[in-house]
Amino acid sequence: MDAYAIIGAASVIGACVCMGIGSIGSSLGEGYAAAAALQAMAQQPDEASRIRSTMFVSLAMIETTALYALLIAFLILYANPFWNYAVSQ
Amino acid sequence: MPQFNFANWLDLPYAEKSIGLENYDAIKLISFDGWAVNVTIFNSWIVMAIIVIVSWLATRRLSYGKQVSKLQTALEALVLWLQNEANETSGSRNNQYLGMALGLFSFILVANLLTFIPWFKPPTASLSTTMALALVVFLASPYFSIQNAGVKGYLRKFIEPIPLMLPMNVFSECFSIFAMGLRLFGNMLSGVMFGAILSAFIPFIAPLTMQTLGLLTGTIQAYIFALLAVVYTSAVKEEIKPEI
């Protein structure tokens, strides 16, 4: 197995693991946040619009961690510095 | 002599190349000797032109009563809604943050919604645009803080619990803004990538659903970017002394 095969296989496996593990926490957190917001909206329908806007902002903040994982997966797959270094050698 | 190659604008995203990260900044439309106008800048000019023309059409003949035009009503509803949101979020009463929020919101909204044109490569799917937008918020934060609480009040924010936290506070200030640009970029990029990957496998109906979802995501992202800008810039407020 030459260096290209090792770098390629490690990159693909790394991207999959990065995306898989990285999205667990943020999806669980988004689920909890949405459930709590729905409960609050059901209890107080008058405040639904304020709760909804706050929920969207917090969902976006929670989502950020999964997006970091996604960006790193893209970086590994399409703009891999190690692969480019190995090709340039 | 400037060279024009506007045929590049009509390249469908990901049409000819295999699935890969496409850099919109590398597609050049007008090239001079030393510099070039790439497709990101050109598309943001299109977005700006649309915003300016629609606003001009709406405010050309302002009226009240029964002869209000439909466009004026629509824009009034938009402005009033965002004014309400910005004032509620920041706690200000004099529409201080409305200009920034409305500018960011309308630019990102139009840029994201124009993705329904197949050739349009959204400028918000390029890291340079989103980082420029985040830089605007980064510079607006001290501006509004100093306006509200003075230089002393702004600098006090950095040593807030104890002076030992100074590097942490500076780091968090920079990184929260950085994360804001990265969030918009990641959302738009993932939308474009989903469409591309799906159209490589199932070219007919399936990409349509993902792109419809992309319109919803784009709208929510525009709202979130504007609202987070208001949240970050209104963090420092004038201290209200209790009247005893």
Coordinates of C-alpha atoms in Angstrom, one line a residue:
Chain A
M1 CA 0.0 0.0 0.0
D2 CA 1.6 3.2 -1.1
A3 CA 1.3 6.6 0.5
Y4 CA -1.5 7.8 -1.8
A5 CA -3.7 4.9 -0.8
I6 CA -3.1 5.5 2.9
I7 CA -3.7 9.2 2.7
G8 CA -6.9 8.7 0.6
A9 CA -8.3 6.0 2.8
A10 CA -7.5 8.0 6.0
S11 CA -9.1 11.1 4.5
V12 CA -12.4 9.4 3.6
I13 CA -12.7 7.6 6.9
G14 CA -11.8 10.7 8.8
A15 CA -14.4 12.7 7.0
C16 CA -17.1 10.1 7.7
V17 CA -16.2 9.9 11.4
C18 CA -16.0 13.6 11.7
M19 CA -19.5 14.1 10.2
G20 CA -21.0 11.2 12.1
I21 CA -19.8 12.0 15.5
G22 CA -19.9 15.7 15.1
S23 CA -23.6 15.8 14.3
I24 CA -24.7 13.6 17.3
G25 CA -24.5 16.3 19.9
S26 CA -26.0 19.1 17.8
S27 CA -28.9 17.1 16.6
L28 CA -29.7 15.9 20.2
G29 CA -29.4 19.5 21.4
E30 CA -31.7 20.8 18.6
G31 CA -34.2 18.2 19.5
Y32 CA -34.3 19.2 23.1
A33 CA -34.5 22.9 22.3
A34 CA -37.3 22.4 19.8
A35 CA -39.2 20.2 22.3
A36 CA -38.8 22.7 25.1
A37 CA -39.9 25.5 22.8
L38 CA -43.0 23.6 21.6
Q39 CA -43.9 22.8 25.2
A40 CA -43.6 26.5 26.1
M41 CA -45.7 27.5 23.1
A42 CA -48.4 25.0 24.1
Q43 CA -48.5 26.4 27.6
Q44 CA -48.4 30.0 26.6
P45 CA -49.8 30.5 23.1
D46 CA -49.8 34.3 23.5
E47 CA -46.0 34.4 23.7
A48 CA -45.6 32.1 20.7
S49 CA -44.1 34.6 18.4
R50 CA -41.4 35.7 20.8
I51 CA -40.6 32.0 21.7
R52 CA -40.4 31.2 18.0
S53 CA -37.9 33.9 17.2
T54 CA -35.7 33.0 20.2
M55 CA -36.0 29.3 19.2
F56 CA -34.7 30.0 15.7
V57 CA -31.7 32.0 17.0
S58 CA -30.8 29.3 19.5
L59 CA -31.3 26.5 16.9
A60 CA -28.9 28.4 14.6
M61 CA -26.3 28.7 17.4
I62 CA -26.6 25.0 18.2
E63 CA -26.3 24.0 14.6
T64 CA -23.0 25.8 14.3
T65 CA -21.0 22.8 15.8
A66 CA -22.4 20.5 13.2
L67 CA -21.5 23.0 10.5
Y68 CA -17.9 23.1 11.7
A69 CA -17.8 19.3 11.3
L70 CA -19.3 19.6 7.9
L71 CA -16.8 22.3 6.8
I72 CA -13.9 20.1 8.1
A73 CA -15.3 17.1 6.2
F74 CA -15.5 19.2 3.0
L75 CA -11.9 20.4 3.7
I76 CA -10.7 16.8 4.1
L77 CA -12.5 15.6 1.0
Y78 CA -12.0 18.4 -1.5
A79 CA -9.1 20.6 -0.3
N80 CA -6.9 18.2 1.5
P81 CA -3.6 19.8 2.3
F82 CA -1.9 16.4 2.9
W83 CA -3.1 15.0 -0.4
N84 CA -1.9 18.1 -2.2
Y85 CA 1.5 17.9 -0.4
A86 CA 1.8 14.2 -1.5
V87 CA 0.9 15.0 -5.1
S88 CA 3.4 17.9 -5.2
Q89 CA 6.3 15.7 -3.9
Chain B
M1 CA -7.7 46.0 -22.6
P2 CA -10.3 44.4 -20.4
Q3 CA -11.4 40.9 -21.5
F4 CA -15.0 39.9 -21.0
N5 CA -16.0 36.3 -20.7
F6 CA -19.6 36.4 -19.5
A7 CA -20.1 32.9 -20.9
N8 CA -18.7 31.8 -17.5
W9 CA -21.7 33.2 -15.8
L10 CA -23.9 30.8 -17.6
D11 CA -22.0 27.7 -16.4
L12 CA -24.4 25.7 -14.4
P13 CA -22.9 25.0 -10.9
Y14 CA -21.3 21.6 -10.9
A15 CA -22.4 20.9 -14.5
E16 CA -19.3 19.7 -16.2
K17 CA -17.0 18.8 -13.4
S18 CA -17.5 15.8 -11.1
I19 CA -18.8 16.5 -7.6
G20 CA -16.4 18.7 -5.9
L21 CA -15.9 21.9 -4.0
E22 CA -16.3 24.7 -6.6
N23 CA -14.6 28.0 -5.8
Y24 CA -16.8 30.8 -7.0
D25 CA -14.1 33.3 -6.5
A26 CA -11.9 31.6 -9.1
I27 CA -14.5 32.1 -12.0
K28 CA -13.5 35.4 -13.6
L29 CA -15.9 37.4 -15.7
I30 CA -14.0 40.6 -16.5
S31 CA -10.2 40.5 -16.4
F32 CA -8.0 43.6 -16.6
D33 CA -4.2 43.5 -16.6
G34 CA -3.7 43.0 -12.9
W35 CA -7.1 42.4 -11.4
A36 CA -10.4 40.7 -12.2
V37 CA -14.1 40.8 -11.4
N38 CA -15.1 37.3 -10.3
V39 CA -18.6 35.9 -10.3
T40 CA -19.1 36.5 -6.5
I41 CA -18.6 40.2 -6.9
F42 CA -20.7 40.4 -10.1
N43 CA -23.6 38.5 -8.5
S44 CA -23.5 40.7 -5.4
W45 CA -23.8 43.7 -7.8
I46 CA -26.9 42.0 -9.3
V47 CA -28.3 41.6 -5.8
M48 CA -27.6 45.2 -4.9
A49 CA -29.2 46.4 -8.1
I50 CA -32.3 44.4 -7.4
I51 CA -32.6 45.8 -3.8
V52 CA -32.0 49.4 -5.0
I53 CA -34.5 49.2 -7.9
V54 CA -37.2 47.6 -5.8
S55 CA -36.8 50.1 -3.0
W56 CA -36.8 53.0 -5.6
L57 CA -40.0 51.7 -7.2
A58 CA -41.6 51.3 -3.8
T59 CA -40.7 54.8 -2.5
R60 CA -41.1 56.7 -5.7
R61 CA -44.7 57.6 -5.1
L62 CA -45.3 57.3 -1.4
S63 CA -48.9 57.7 -0.4
Y64 CA -51.4 56.9 2.3
G65 CA -55.1 56.1 2.5
K66 CA -56.7 54.0 -0.1
Q67 CA -54.3 54.4 -3.0
V68 CA -51.3 52.8 -1.4
S69 CA -49.5 50.5 -3.9
K70 CA -49.1 46.8 -3.2
L71 CA -45.3 47.1 -3.3
Q72 CA -45.3 49.8 -0.7
T73 CA -47.6 47.8 1.6
A74 CA -45.3 44.7 1.2
L75 CA -42.2 46.7 2.1
E76 CA -43.9 48.5 4.9
A77 CA -44.9 45.2 6.4
L78 CA -41.3 43.9 6.1
V79 CA -39.7 47.0 7.6
L80 CA -42.3 47.1 10.5
W81 CA -41.8 43.5 11.3
L82 CA -38.0 43.8 11.4
Q83 CA -38.2 47.0 13.4
N84 CA -40.3 45.2 15.9
E85 CA -37.9 42.3 16.1
A86 CA -34.8 44.5 16.4
N87 CA -36.3 46.7 19.0
E88 CA -37.5 43.8 21.1
T89 CA -34.2 42.0 20.9
S90 CA -32.0 45.0 21.6
G91 CA -34.3 46.8 24.0
S92 CA -33.8 50.1 22.2
R93 CA -36.7 52.4 21.5
N94 CA -35.2 54.7 18.8
N95 CA -34.7 52.2 15.9
Q96 CA -30.9 52.4 16.4
Y97 CA -30.2 49.0 14.9
L98 CA -32.9 49.0 12.2
G99 CA -30.6 50.2 9.4
M100 CA -27.9 47.6 10.0
A101 CA -30.5 44.8 10.5
L102 CA -32.5 45.7 7.4
G103 CA -29.4 46.1 5.2
L104 CA -28.0 42.7 6.2
F105 CA -31.4 41.0 6.0
S106 CA -32.4 42.3 2.6
F107 CA -29.0 41.5 1.0
I108 CA -28.8 38.0 2.4
L109 CA -32.5 37.3 1.7
V110 CA -32.3 38.4 -2.0
A111 CA -28.9 36.6 -2.5
N112 CA -30.3 33.4 -1.1
L113 CA -33.7 33.5 -2.8
L114 CA -32.1 34.1 -6.2
T115 CA -30.8 30.5 -6.1
F116 CA -34.0 29.5 -7.8
I117 CA -32.4 30.7 -11.0
P118 CA -30.3 27.7 -12.1
W119 CA -27.3 29.7 -13.3
F120 CA -27.1 32.0 -10.3
K121 CA -24.2 31.2 -8.0
P122 CA -25.2 32.8 -4.7
P123 CA -22.6 35.3 -3.4
T124 CA -23.4 34.0 0.1
A125 CA -22.0 30.6 -0.8
S126 CA -18.5 32.2 -1.0
L127 CA -16.5 32.6 2.2
S128 CA -15.3 36.1 1.2
T129 CA -18.8 37.6 1.1
T130 CA -19.9 36.1 4.4
M131 CA -16.7 37.2 6.1
A132 CA -17.1 40.7 4.8
L133 CA -20.7 40.8 6.2
A134 CA -19.3 39.5 9.5
L135 CA -16.6 42.2 9.4
V136 CA -19.4 44.8 9.2
V137 CA -20.9 43.4 12.4
F138 CA -17.4 43.3 14.0
L139 CA -17.0 47.0 13.3
A140 CA -20.5 47.9 14.2
S141 CA -20.2 46.4 17.7
P142 CA -17.8 49.0 19.1
Y143 CA -19.6 51.8 17.2
F144 CA -23.0 51.1 18.8
S145 CA -21.5 50.2 22.2
I146 CA -19.6 53.5 22.4
Q147 CA -22.7 55.3 21.2
N148 CA -24.7 53.7 24.0
A149 CA -22.3 53.5 26.9
G150 CA -19.2 55.6 26.0
V151 CA -15.6 54.4 25.6
K152 CA -15.3 53.5 29.2
G153 CA -18.4 51.4 29.2
Y154 CA -17.3 49.6 26.1
L155 CA -13.9 48.7 27.4
R156 CA -15.4 47.7 30.8
K157 CA -17.1 44.8 28.9
F158 CA -13.7 43.1 28.4
I159 CA -12.8 43.0 32.1
E160 CA -16.3 42.2 33.1
P161 CA -16.2 39.5 35.8
I162 CA -12.5 39.9 36.7
P163 CA -9.6 41.5 34.7
L164 CA -8.1 38.0 34.4
M165 CA -10.7 37.2 31.8
L166 CA -9.4 39.8 29.4
P167 CA -7.9 37.4 26.8
M168 CA -10.9 35.1 27.0
N169 CA -13.3 38.0 26.3
V170 CA -11.2 39.3 23.4
F171 CA -11.1 35.8 21.9
S172 CA -14.8 35.2 22.4
E173 CA -15.6 38.6 20.8
C174 CA -13.6 37.7 17.7
F175 CA -14.7 34.1 17.5
S176 CA -18.4 34.7 17.8
I177 CA -18.3 37.1 14.8
F178 CA -16.1 34.6 12.9
A179 CA -18.6 31.9 13.6
M180 CA -21.4 34.0 12.3
G181 CA -19.7 34.3 8.9
L182 CA -18.9 30.6 8.9
R183 CA -22.5 29.6 9.7
L184 CA -24.0 31.5 6.8
F185 CA -21.3 30.1 4.5
G186 CA -21.7 26.5 5.7
N187 CA -25.5 26.6 5.3
M188 CA -25.5 28.0 1.8
L189 CA -22.6 25.7 0.7
S190 CA -24.3 22.6 2.1
G191 CA -27.5 23.6 0.3
V192 CA -25.6 23.9 -3.0
M193 CA -23.7 20.7 -2.4
F194 CA -26.8 18.7 -1.6
G195 CA -28.4 19.8 -4.9
A196 CA -25.3 18.9 -6.8
I197 CA -24.9 15.5 -5.2
L198 CA -28.6 14.6 -5.7
S199 CA -28.6 15.8 -9.3
A200 CA -25.6 13.5 -9.9
F201 CA -27.6 10.5 -8.7
I202 CA -31.3 11.3 -9.3
P203 CA -31.3 14.1 -11.9
F204 CA -35.1 14.7 -12.2
I205 CA -37.4 15.3 -9.3
A206 CA -35.3 14.8 -6.2
P207 CA -33.0 17.9 -6.4
L208 CA -36.1 20.0 -6.6
T209 CA -37.2 19.1 -3.1
M210 CA -33.8 19.8 -1.6
Q211 CA -33.7 23.2 -3.4
T212 CA -37.1 24.1 -2.1
L213 CA -35.8 23.3 1.3
G214 CA -32.8 25.5 0.5
L215 CA -35.1 28.5 -0.1
L216 CA -36.6 28.0 3.4
T217 CA -33.1 27.6 4.9
G218 CA -31.9 30.7 3.1
T219 CA -34.8 32.8 4.5
I220 CA -34.2 31.5 8.0
Q221 CA -30.5 32.2 7.7
A222 CA -31.1 35.8 6.6
Y223 CA -33.4 36.3 9.6
I224 CA -30.9 34.7 12.0
F225 CA -27.9 36.7 10.6
A226 CA -29.7 40.0 11.1
L227 CA -31.0 39.0 14.5
L228 CA -27.6 37.8 15.7
A229 CA -26.0 41.0 14.5
V230 CA -28.4 42.9 16.6
V231 CA -27.7 40.6 19.6
Y232 CA -24.0 41.0 19.3
T233 CA -23.9 44.8 18.7
S234 CA -26.4 45.5 21.5
A235 CA -24.5 43.5 24.2
V236 CA -23.3 46.7 25.9
K237 CA -26.0 48.9 27.2
E238 CA -26.2 52.1 29.2
E239 CA -26.3 51.3 32.8
I240 CA -29.7 52.2 34.2
K241 CA -29.2 53.3 37.8
P242 CA -32.1 52.4 40.0
E243 CA -33.9 55.4 41.3
I244 CA -34.2 55.2 45.1

